[in-house]
Structures are given as structure tokens and as C-alpha cells.
Short mmCIF file of C-alpha atoms in Angstrom, two decimals:
data_model
loop_
_atom_site.label_atom_id
_atom_site.label_comp_id
_atom_site.label_asym_id
_atom_site.label_seq_id
_atom_site.Cartn_x
_atom_site.Cartn_y
_atom_site.Cartn_z
CA MET E 107 9.09 29.22 84.07
CA SER E 108 7.00 27.40 81.48
CA ARG E 109 6.29 30.73 79.82
CA TRP E 110 10.04 31.35 79.35
CA LYS E 111 10.50 27.84 77.86
CA SER E 112 7.71 28.48 75.39
CA ARG E 113 9.23 31.79 74.30
CA TRP E 114 12.62 30.11 73.91
CA LYS E 115 11.18 27.40 71.64
CA ILE E 116 9.47 30.00 69.43
CA ALA E 117 12.70 31.98 69.09
CA LEU E 118 14.62 28.83 68.20
CA ILE E 119 12.12 27.94 65.48
CA ILE E 120 12.37 31.45 64.01
CA ILE E 121 16.17 31.24 63.93
CA VAL E 122 16.06 27.83 62.12
CA VAL E 123 13.64 29.21 59.49
CA ILE E 124 15.90 32.24 58.88
CA VAL E 125 18.95 29.98 58.45
CA ILE E 126 17.09 27.79 55.91
CA ILE E 127 16.03 30.85 53.89
CA ILE E 128 19.61 32.23 53.86
CA VAL E 129 21.03 28.86 52.69
CA GLY E 130 18.38 28.62 49.92
CA LEU E 131 19.14 32.13 48.65
CA GLN E 132 22.85 31.37 48.55
CA ALA E 133 22.20 28.19 46.59
CA MET E 134 20.04 30.02 44.07
CA HIS E 135 22.66 32.74 43.73
CA GLY E 136 25.39 30.17 43.10
CA SER E 137 23.42 28.36 40.39
CA GLY E 138 22.64 31.67 38.75
CA GLN E 139 26.33 32.47 38.59
CA LYS E 140 27.03 29.09 36.99
CA ARG E 141 24.43 29.75 34.35
CA GLY E 142 25.13 33.36 33.61
CA GLY E 143 28.66 33.93 34.89
CA PRO E 144 31.78 34.33 32.78
CA GLY E 145 32.45 30.58 32.79
CA GLY E 146 28.89 29.51 31.78
CA ARG E 147 26.58 29.95 28.82
CA GLY E 148 24.09 32.78 28.67
CA ALA E 149 20.38 32.13 29.11
CA GLY E 150 19.78 32.68 25.38
CA GLN E 151 22.55 30.29 24.32
CA GLN E 152 22.09 26.53 24.01
CA ALA E 153 24.56 23.75 23.28
CA PRO E 154 24.59 22.61 19.62
CA VAL E 155 22.23 19.71 18.99
CA PRO E 156 23.95 16.61 17.56
CA VAL E 157 22.07 15.48 14.44
CA THR E 158 22.70 13.06 11.57
CA VAL E 159 22.78 14.68 8.13
CA VAL E 160 23.07 13.19 4.64
CA PRO E 161 23.50 14.90 1.27
CA VAL E 162 20.76 14.90 -1.34
CA GLU E 163 21.58 12.25 -3.95
CA GLN E 164 21.04 12.62 -7.68
CA LYS E 165 20.34 9.47 -9.71
CA SER E 166 17.88 7.82 -12.08
CA VAL E 167 14.84 6.82 -10.08
CA PRO E 168 11.97 4.50 -11.07
CA VAL E 169 8.62 6.00 -10.07
CA TYR E 170 6.14 3.63 -8.46
CA LEU E 171 2.52 3.88 -7.41
CA ASN E 172 1.59 1.76 -4.40
CA ALA E 173 -1.80 0.37 -3.47
CA THR E 174 -3.51 -2.53 -1.74
CA GLY E 175 -5.12 -5.19 -3.90
CA THR E 176 -7.03 -8.45 -3.94
CA VAL E 177 -6.15 -11.56 -5.91
CA GLN E 178 -9.00 -12.68 -8.15
CA ALA E 179 -9.30 -15.88 -10.18
CA LEU E 180 -9.36 -15.38 -13.94
CA ASN E 181 -12.54 -17.51 -14.09
CA THR E 182 -14.65 -19.11 -11.37
CA VAL E 183 -17.29 -21.75 -12.20
CA THR E 184 -19.66 -23.64 -9.93
CA VAL E 185 -20.11 -27.06 -11.54
CA GLN E 186 -23.77 -28.18 -11.53
CA PRO E 187 -25.49 -31.06 -13.32
CA GLN E 188 -27.66 -30.20 -16.32
CA VAL E 189 -29.84 -33.29 -15.80
CA GLY E 190 -31.15 -34.90 -12.62
CA GLY E 191 -30.43 -38.38 -11.38
CA ARG E 192 -28.50 -40.48 -8.90
CA LEU E 193 -24.81 -39.64 -8.62
CA LEU E 194 -22.80 -42.77 -9.34
CA SER E 195 -19.21 -41.55 -8.91
CA ILE E 196 -16.89 -38.57 -8.28
CA ASN E 197 -13.86 -38.69 -10.59
CA PHE E 198 -11.60 -35.96 -9.15
CA GLU E 199 -9.62 -35.27 -6.00
CA GLU E 200 -10.20 -32.14 -3.96
CA GLY E 201 -7.49 -29.58 -4.76
CA GLN E 202 -6.63 -31.31 -8.04
CA GLU E 203 -5.77 -29.42 -11.22
CA VAL E 204 -8.31 -30.44 -13.88
CA GLU E 205 -8.39 -29.74 -17.60
CA LYS E 206 -11.33 -28.52 -19.61
CA GLY E 207 -13.42 -31.53 -20.72
CA ASP E 208 -12.30 -33.90 -17.96
CA VAL E 209 -15.14 -36.05 -16.55
CA LEU E 210 -15.69 -34.89 -12.97
CA ALA E 211 -18.74 -37.01 -12.05
CA GLN E 212 -21.15 -39.59 -13.47
CA ILE E 213 -24.95 -39.59 -13.13
CA ASP E 214 -26.94 -42.80 -13.66
CA PRO E 215 -27.49 -42.79 -17.49
CA ARG E 216 -29.98 -45.65 -17.89
CA THR E 217 -33.17 -43.58 -18.13
CA TYR E 218 -31.57 -41.21 -20.63
CA GLN E 219 -30.12 -44.12 -22.62
CA ALA E 220 -33.61 -45.66 -22.91
CA THR E 221 -35.10 -42.39 -24.12
CA TYR E 222 -32.37 -42.09 -26.71
CA ASP E 223 -32.93 -45.63 -27.95
CA GLN E 224 -36.71 -45.04 -28.27
CA ASN E 225 -36.17 -41.92 -30.33
CA VAL E 226 -33.72 -43.69 -32.58
CA ALA E 227 -36.18 -46.53 -33.14
CA ARG E 228 -39.01 -44.12 -33.96
CA MET E 229 -36.78 -42.29 -36.42
CA HIS E 230 -35.87 -45.53 -38.18
CA SER E 231 -39.57 -46.48 -38.45
CA ASP E 232 -40.48 -43.12 -39.95
CA GLN E 233 -37.50 -43.29 -42.32
CA ALA E 234 -38.81 -46.67 -43.59
CA GLN E 235 -42.24 -45.17 -44.22
CA LEU E 236 -40.64 -42.25 -46.01
CA ALA E 237 -38.70 -44.60 -48.25
CA THR E 238 -41.94 -46.44 -49.14
CA ALA E 239 -43.74 -43.17 -49.89
CA ARG E 240 -40.92 -41.97 -52.10
CA GLY E 241 -41.03 -45.27 -54.04
CA ASN E 242 -44.80 -44.98 -54.52
CA LEU E 243 -44.41 -41.39 -55.71
CA ALA E 244 -41.81 -42.40 -58.26
CA ARG E 245 -44.08 -45.18 -59.69
CA SER E 246 -47.05 -42.82 -59.77
CA LYS E 247 -45.06 -40.38 -61.88
CA GLU E 248 -44.47 -43.14 -64.47
CA LEU E 249 -48.06 -44.34 -64.40
CA ILE E 250 -49.57 -40.89 -64.88
CA LYS E 251 -47.96 -40.77 -68.29
CA GLN E 252 -49.97 -43.81 -69.23
CA HIS E 253 -53.10 -42.33 -67.59
CA TYR E 254 -53.27 -45.14 -65.01
CA VAL E 255 -53.04 -42.64 -62.09
CA SER E 256 -54.97 -39.44 -61.74
CA GLN E 257 -53.31 -36.11 -61.07
CA GLN E 258 -55.06 -35.90 -57.70
CA ASP E 259 -53.59 -39.21 -56.57
CA LEU E 260 -50.16 -38.03 -57.65
CA ASN E 261 -50.49 -34.83 -55.64
CA THR E 262 -51.67 -36.79 -52.60
CA GLN E 263 -48.66 -39.07 -52.85
CA ALA E 264 -46.31 -36.11 -53.14
CA ASN E 265 -47.82 -34.51 -49.98
CA THR E 266 -47.45 -37.78 -48.10
CA VAL E 267 -43.73 -37.80 -48.91
CA LYS E 268 -43.36 -34.23 -47.61
CA GLN E 269 -45.19 -35.08 -44.36
CA LEU E 270 -42.98 -38.08 -43.75
CA GLU E 271 -39.87 -36.02 -44.48
CA ALA E 272 -40.98 -33.53 -41.83
CA THR E 273 -41.66 -36.39 -39.41
CA VAL E 274 -38.21 -37.83 -39.96
CA ALA E 275 -36.65 -34.40 -39.43
CA GLY E 276 -38.52 -34.11 -36.11
CA ASP E 277 -37.39 -37.59 -35.16
CA ARG E 278 -33.79 -36.64 -35.93
CA ALA E 279 -34.07 -33.58 -33.67
CA GLN E 280 -35.50 -35.67 -30.84
CA VAL E 281 -32.68 -38.17 -31.24
CA GLU E 282 -30.14 -35.34 -31.06
CA ASP E 283 -31.81 -33.93 -27.94
CA ALA E 284 -31.85 -37.34 -26.27
CA LYS E 285 -28.18 -37.74 -27.17
CA VAL E 286 -27.34 -34.41 -25.56
CA GLN E 287 -29.28 -35.31 -22.40
CA LEU E 288 -27.47 -38.64 -22.27
CA GLY E 289 -24.14 -36.83 -22.63
CA TYR E 290 -25.01 -34.59 -19.67
CA THR E 291 -24.91 -37.64 -17.39
CA LYS E 292 -21.13 -37.33 -17.65
CA ILE E 293 -20.39 -34.04 -15.87
CA ARG E 294 -17.33 -32.49 -17.51
CA ALA E 295 -15.10 -29.59 -16.43
CA PRO E 296 -16.22 -26.44 -18.27
CA ILE E 297 -12.82 -24.77 -17.71
CA SER E 298 -9.30 -25.73 -16.73
CA GLY E 299 -8.65 -24.90 -13.12
CA LEU E 300 -8.22 -25.92 -9.53
CA ALA E 301 -10.94 -28.09 -7.96
CA GLY E 302 -12.18 -26.98 -4.57
CA ILE E 303 -13.92 -28.97 -1.85
CA ARG E 304 -16.67 -31.21 -3.24
CA GLN E 305 -20.20 -30.32 -2.22
CA VAL E 306 -21.92 -33.72 -2.66
CA ASP E 307 -21.18 -37.43 -2.22
CA PRO E 308 -21.93 -40.37 -4.55
CA GLY E 309 -25.33 -41.96 -3.97
CA ASN E 310 -27.23 -38.69 -3.65
CA VAL E 311 -30.00 -37.84 -6.13
CA LEU E 312 -29.07 -34.59 -7.83
CA THR E 313 -31.21 -31.92 -9.44
CA THR E 314 -30.13 -29.30 -11.93
CA GLY E 315 -29.55 -26.84 -9.07
CA SER E 316 -27.19 -29.04 -7.07
CA ALA E 317 -23.57 -27.84 -6.72
CA ILE E 318 -20.84 -30.43 -7.10
CA VAL E 319 -17.60 -28.40 -6.90
CA VAL E 320 -16.20 -24.94 -7.64
CA LEU E 321 -13.41 -24.61 -10.22
CA THR E 322 -11.07 -21.61 -10.19
CA HIS E 323 -8.79 -20.63 -13.05
CA VAL E 324 -5.47 -19.63 -11.41
CA HIS E 325 -3.02 -19.78 -14.37
CA PRO E 326 -2.97 -16.86 -15.12
CA ILE E 327 -4.58 -14.90 -12.29
CA ASN E 328 -5.75 -11.30 -11.77
CA VAL E 329 -4.94 -8.77 -9.06
CA MET E 330 -7.48 -5.97 -8.60
CA PHE E 331 -6.46 -2.69 -6.92
CA THR E 332 -7.50 0.96 -6.68
CA LEU E 333 -5.67 4.28 -6.97
CA PRO E 334 -6.69 7.87 -6.18
CA ALA E 335 -8.39 9.75 -9.00
CA LYS E 336 -5.50 12.24 -9.14
CA ASP E 337 -3.25 9.48 -10.55
CA LEU E 338 -5.57 8.61 -13.45
CA ASP E 339 -3.95 10.88 -16.07
CA ARG E 340 -0.44 9.73 -15.12
CA VAL E 341 -1.39 6.07 -15.42
CA ARG E 342 -3.20 6.49 -18.74
CA ALA E 343 -0.30 8.47 -20.23
CA ALA E 344 2.23 5.88 -19.07
CA GLN E 345 0.13 2.97 -20.38
CA LYS E 346 0.07 4.50 -23.88
CA LYS E 347 3.89 4.37 -24.00
CA SER E 348 4.35 0.73 -22.93
CA PRO E 349 2.74 -1.99 -20.79
CA LEU E 350 3.13 -1.10 -17.11
CA PRO E 351 4.89 -3.72 -14.93
CA VAL E 352 3.20 -4.66 -11.65
CA ALA E 353 4.58 -6.48 -8.62
CA ALA E 354 2.57 -8.13 -5.84
CA MET E 355 3.98 -8.17 -2.31
CA ASP E 356 2.94 -9.77 0.94
CA ARG E 357 0.80 -7.60 3.24
CA THR E 358 2.69 -8.55 6.42
CA ASP E 359 6.44 -8.39 5.70
CA ASN E 360 6.25 -6.77 2.24
CA HIS E 361 8.43 -9.35 0.48
CA VAL E 362 7.79 -9.82 -3.25
CA LEU E 363 5.42 -12.69 -4.09
CA ALA E 364 5.31 -12.15 -7.86
CA ALA E 365 7.04 -9.50 -9.97
CA ASP E 366 5.97 -10.50 -13.48
CA GLY E 367 2.54 -8.88 -13.62
CA VAL E 368 1.32 -6.35 -16.17
CA LEU E 369 -1.52 -3.85 -16.11
CA LYS E 370 -4.40 -5.10 -18.29
CA VAL E 371 -7.41 -2.83 -17.78
CA ILE E 372 -8.24 0.58 -16.31
CA ASP E 373 -11.88 0.73 -15.27
CA ASN E 374 -14.11 3.13 -17.21
CA ARG E 375 -15.35 5.10 -14.19
CA ILE E 376 -14.22 6.79 -10.98
CA ASP E 377 -16.06 5.83 -7.83
CA PRO E 378 -17.68 9.09 -6.63
CA ASP E 379 -17.90 7.84 -3.04
CA SER E 380 -14.23 6.94 -2.56
CA GLY E 381 -12.65 9.12 -5.29
CA THR E 382 -10.71 6.14 -6.64
CA PHE E 383 -10.60 4.11 -9.84
CA THR E 384 -10.08 0.36 -10.23
CA LEU E 385 -7.32 -1.37 -12.18
CA LYS E 386 -6.85 -5.01 -13.19
CA SER E 387 -3.40 -6.56 -13.51
CA GLN E 388 -2.58 -10.08 -14.65
CA PHE E 389 0.15 -12.47 -13.46
CA PRO E 390 1.20 -15.77 -15.10
CA ASN E 391 1.16 -17.38 -11.63
CA GLU E 392 2.89 -20.48 -12.98
CA GLN E 393 4.03 -21.59 -9.52
CA THR E 394 0.73 -20.56 -7.88
CA GLU E 395 2.43 -17.81 -5.89
CA LEU E 396 -0.89 -15.97 -5.67
CA TRP E 397 -4.13 -17.40 -4.32
CA PRO E 398 -7.69 -16.26 -5.05
CA GLY E 399 -9.02 -13.96 -2.34
CA GLN E 400 -5.54 -13.10 -1.02
CA PHE E 401 -4.79 -9.49 0.03
CA VAL E 402 -1.52 -8.10 -1.33
CA ASN E 403 0.40 -4.86 -1.61
CA VAL E 404 0.72 -3.72 -5.22
CA ARG E 405 3.60 -1.70 -6.68
CA MET E 406 3.25 -0.45 -10.26
CA LYS E 407 6.09 1.26 -12.13
CA ILE E 408 4.85 4.17 -14.23
CA ASP E 409 8.02 6.12 -15.10
CA THR E 410 11.78 6.55 -14.63
CA VAL E 411 13.08 9.99 -13.61
CA THR E 412 16.58 10.76 -14.93
CA ASN E 413 18.83 12.60 -12.45
CA GLY E 414 16.15 12.65 -9.79
CA LEU E 415 16.79 14.02 -6.30
CA VAL E 416 16.54 11.40 -3.56
CA VAL E 417 16.56 11.66 0.26
CA PRO E 418 15.97 9.06 3.00
CA THR E 419 12.36 8.63 3.98
CA GLN E 420 13.03 9.54 7.63
CA ALA E 421 14.18 13.02 6.57
CA ILE E 422 10.63 13.96 5.59
CA GLU E 423 8.55 15.72 8.23
CA ARG E 424 4.86 16.51 7.88
CA GLY E 425 3.35 19.75 9.10
CA PRO E 426 0.06 21.63 8.71
CA ASP E 427 1.35 23.28 5.53
CA GLY E 428 2.69 20.10 3.93
CA ASP E 429 5.95 18.16 3.81
CA TYR E 430 9.27 19.71 4.84
CA VAL E 431 12.84 18.83 5.81
CA TYR E 432 15.41 20.41 8.14
CA LEU E 433 18.07 21.82 5.81
CA LEU E 434 21.62 22.38 7.10
CA THR E 435 22.99 25.88 6.39
CA LYS E 436 26.61 27.03 6.11
CA ASP E 437 26.79 28.28 9.72
CA ASN E 438 25.66 24.88 11.10
CA THR E 439 22.13 26.00 11.80
CA VAL E 440 18.97 24.47 10.35
CA LYS E 441 15.93 25.85 8.61
CA MET E 442 12.58 24.33 7.65
CA GLN E 443 12.55 23.72 3.91
CA PRO E 444 9.17 22.87 2.26
CA VAL E 445 9.43 20.06 -0.30
CA VAL E 446 7.17 18.30 -2.82
CA ILE E 447 7.41 14.49 -2.78
CA GLY E 448 7.19 12.66 -6.10
CA GLY E 449 6.80 9.12 -4.74
CA ASP E 450 8.90 6.27 -3.36
CA ALA E 451 12.34 5.76 -4.90
CA ASP E 452 12.79 2.43 -3.08
CA ASP E 453 11.98 0.94 0.31
CA THR E 454 14.04 3.56 2.21
CA HIS E 455 14.16 6.66 -0.03
CA VAL E 456 11.73 9.10 -1.62
CA LEU E 457 11.93 11.25 -4.72
CA VAL E 458 11.83 15.02 -4.18
CA GLU E 459 10.35 17.05 -7.04
CA LYS E 460 10.73 20.56 -5.58
CA GLY E 461 12.49 22.29 -2.70
CA LEU E 462 16.01 20.81 -2.75
CA ALA E 463 19.12 20.79 -4.91
CA ALA E 464 21.83 18.21 -5.42
CA GLY E 465 24.39 18.38 -2.59
CA ASP E 466 22.05 19.95 -0.02
CA LYS E 467 22.34 18.32 3.38
CA VAL E 468 19.20 17.31 5.26
CA VAL E 469 18.71 16.05 8.81
CA THR E 470 17.68 12.40 9.09
CA GLU E 471 17.99 11.84 12.88
CA GLY E 472 17.44 14.19 15.85
CA GLN E 473 14.68 16.35 14.31
CA PHE E 474 12.52 16.19 17.46
CA ARG E 475 14.98 18.54 19.27
CA LEU E 476 15.14 21.11 16.46
CA LYS E 477 13.42 24.32 15.59
CA PRO E 478 14.23 26.85 12.84
CA GLY E 479 17.59 28.48 13.57
CA SER E 480 18.80 25.79 15.98
CA LYS E 481 22.58 25.38 16.21
CA VAL E 482 23.60 21.80 15.39
CA THR E 483 26.58 19.50 15.35
CA PRO E 484 26.32 17.62 12.01
CA LEU E 485 27.22 13.93 12.14
CA LYS E 486 27.55 11.28 9.47
CA PRO E 487 25.23 8.23 9.58
CA GLY E 488 26.40 5.91 12.36
CA GLU E 489 28.69 8.53 13.91
CA VAL E 490 28.35 9.09 17.69
CA PRO E 491 28.68 12.61 19.20
CA VAL E 492 31.82 13.19 21.35
CA PRO E 493 31.04 13.81 25.07
CA ALA E 494 31.87 17.30 26.37
CA THR E 495 34.49 15.99 28.86
CA SER E 496 36.46 14.38 26.04
CA VAL E 497 36.96 17.63 24.12
CA PRO E 498 40.79 18.20 24.02
CA GLY E 499 40.72 21.80 25.29
CA LYS E 500 38.43 21.05 28.20
CA ALA E 501 40.34 17.90 29.11
CA LYS E 502 43.61 19.84 29.31
CA ALA E 503 42.01 22.56 31.40
CA ALA E 504 40.57 20.01 33.79
CA LYS E 505 43.91 18.25 34.09
CA ALA E 506 45.78 21.51 34.73
CA GLY E 507 43.28 22.54 37.38
CA LYS E 508 43.94 19.44 39.44
CA GLY E 509 47.60 20.34 40.08
CA LYS E 510 47.05 23.94 41.20
CA PRO E 511 46.47 24.80 44.89
CA GLN E 512 43.09 26.36 45.65
CA ALA E 513 43.18 29.91 46.97
CA SER E 514 41.62 30.37 50.36
CA HIS E 515 39.36 33.27 51.20
CA LYS E 516 39.11 34.23 54.77
#
């Protein structure tokens, strides 16, 4: 009896498996009919891809070269004393704008004042001796006529005058040197600029190597940047025509910090390691928009193209053979069109030098679903594709089908 039950269970399992296989085959057959039947699309046919297209614009376009740069002070000076001594006072505030010649600090001048006074006194003493010698020489010249003075004595007197003249000249030089050293006790600003953080406090004894403060000249200010070597000829040719305007922009959100710069110098060599050359631009920086050491984006205008061809930046695709766009053809298919980019036209458009004509339509959205020859539904910017169920013909057919009775097949 148990043997019959076992055989019955096996037969039942076989029947269930056969039923599952039959149902699966029917389902596959039905889906195949939907795909390939008269009411469906063939395996080689795909629905048109909705894409956004825009026409190629033609307008006058300024040509810019973009780079990254560093703000550099026009002059930077570390203020150091030229004589040693105790620092009596600091006469500036940190961060203050100072003018050339302003007294920044005072060193104790007493030792230098005493040296100056001694040299002045010595010079006056020697000048008195010189005056006496000159008087004696003048009398000797009168007496020699009367043969009261010998020629030898006259010559000796003349040499004495010359020696004293030399001594007085040396005294005068020593007085001048002592005066200069005394003047160095007042530490003056060598340039106009912005005072940094002071490096020493009053009361300290300074030497000639001690740093007091760093001054930076920020009005005007320089911006240094580099460009690829391939742009050198274009920049040099443009600079010969007129000064090239330069704008400095923030590195984070790219807003303009200063737009009144001008290219000043092109460096005289190309760096063989990086294949770039260095340029120096100068900005008035009257409101201190730029700060020494700051990193900025640099945009330099080198030309204006009349009737240039412009497309949105997002239309440009990059492949192994270079830049290209998807170009819309008359039968609403697309093809890959190689293009040559001439630079940025603005923040959202680029200039196309070769590959397109005015009025051509290029794809700006939906490129990731395309390949050459793809059928597309062209849309204007901001336009949304219409769902398939909302197409008038299909809607009417669906509505008509609801009212008809379904035929039964027995």
C-alpha cells in the first residue's frame, strides 16, 4: 500500500511540473506576440528618444583665456633696523596703511647723538687750526718778499695748510656718518603699504638683523598666472594691438572680484617641465578687493570674433577622437558631428570654430540615450515630452475599445 502511495506522489509531482512548463511557454508566446505582432513594434524598432535641441546662434563673441592665478604684492619689504640699540617705541598699528617716510619705531639715540657731537667738536677744532695755518701762510707770503722768511719755511707752511684741509674734510665725513647713524635710530617706512603683525615689542635690544614688521604694497597689486605654451603666439599678437583686459574671480563661486586689470608682462621663457609660460597682470585695487597670497581665477580677453557660432556648453561631448555634438537631421535622427572649440563665449556657451553652421540644431539634453542614427523627438528648452497615453489617436482608440463587447472564443 505504501508503494502505491509513493508512486502516486511521484506522478502528481510530474503533472505539476508539466503544467508549470506549459504555462511558462504560453506566457513567453504571448509576450512575443506583443513585441512582434501586428499591434506592436518590431525588434529592430525603438520609440523615438525625447531630447532637447537648440539652434546654433551667430553673434559677436569676445574670446577669453582662462587660468588660475595668485595675487602678489607689488612690493614687499621686511623692515629691519640699520643700527642696534634698545627699542623705545612702536609708532604704528598692526594692519595700518603707512606712507613712505613715516616713523615706524624709535631706537634709543643717546649713544649715537654723543658720537655725532664728538665728531662735530673735533671738526670745529681742526677748522680753527686750519684758519690759523691759512693766516700764517698769508703773512709768510708777504714776508718772503722782504726776505724775512725763507722759501723752505713758506713751503712748510703751505703743506701744513693742505694737511689741515684734509683733516677737516675727514672730520666733515665723520660728522656726516654720525648724522646718518643718528638718523637711523628713527626707523622709517621704506615704501607705502600695509603694515602686518609686528615682530618685536618696545624694550627689546635690537640688532641690525632684527625684523620689526613686514610692509606690503597693495595699491596697485599684481596677479600672476600661467597659460599653455600653445597660447603664447595668440597672446603676443593680441598684446601688440592693444592692452589686454584681465578680470580676477573668486575660486569658489566664480564671482568677479576685480575687472579693471591689465596685462603688464609676458615672461621671457617657457617652463620646459610644465609647458606653460607666466604672465603678470596689474590691478588698481583701490578698495583692496585683492589680497596678497590669494588664489583667484583669471579671465583675459584676447579678441572679439564677429559673427561667431555659439552653442551651449552642455551640447559638447568629448570622445577619443576629440569634441563632438549630436546634430539633428531633417528626418529627426541624430548624427555625431566633430567640432573644434574656440574657447568660452560666456559662462554657459562656447565658441565653435569648425563643424557647424548657423541654424544647425544640436542636442543639449538626453545625449546619454543616443547613438548615431537614433530616432528622436526634438523638444524646445523647458518643454516636457507628451506621454504615450495622451496622444489623441491612441486616446480615441482606447476610449472606443471600452464600449465594444469582447468576442468570446470557445
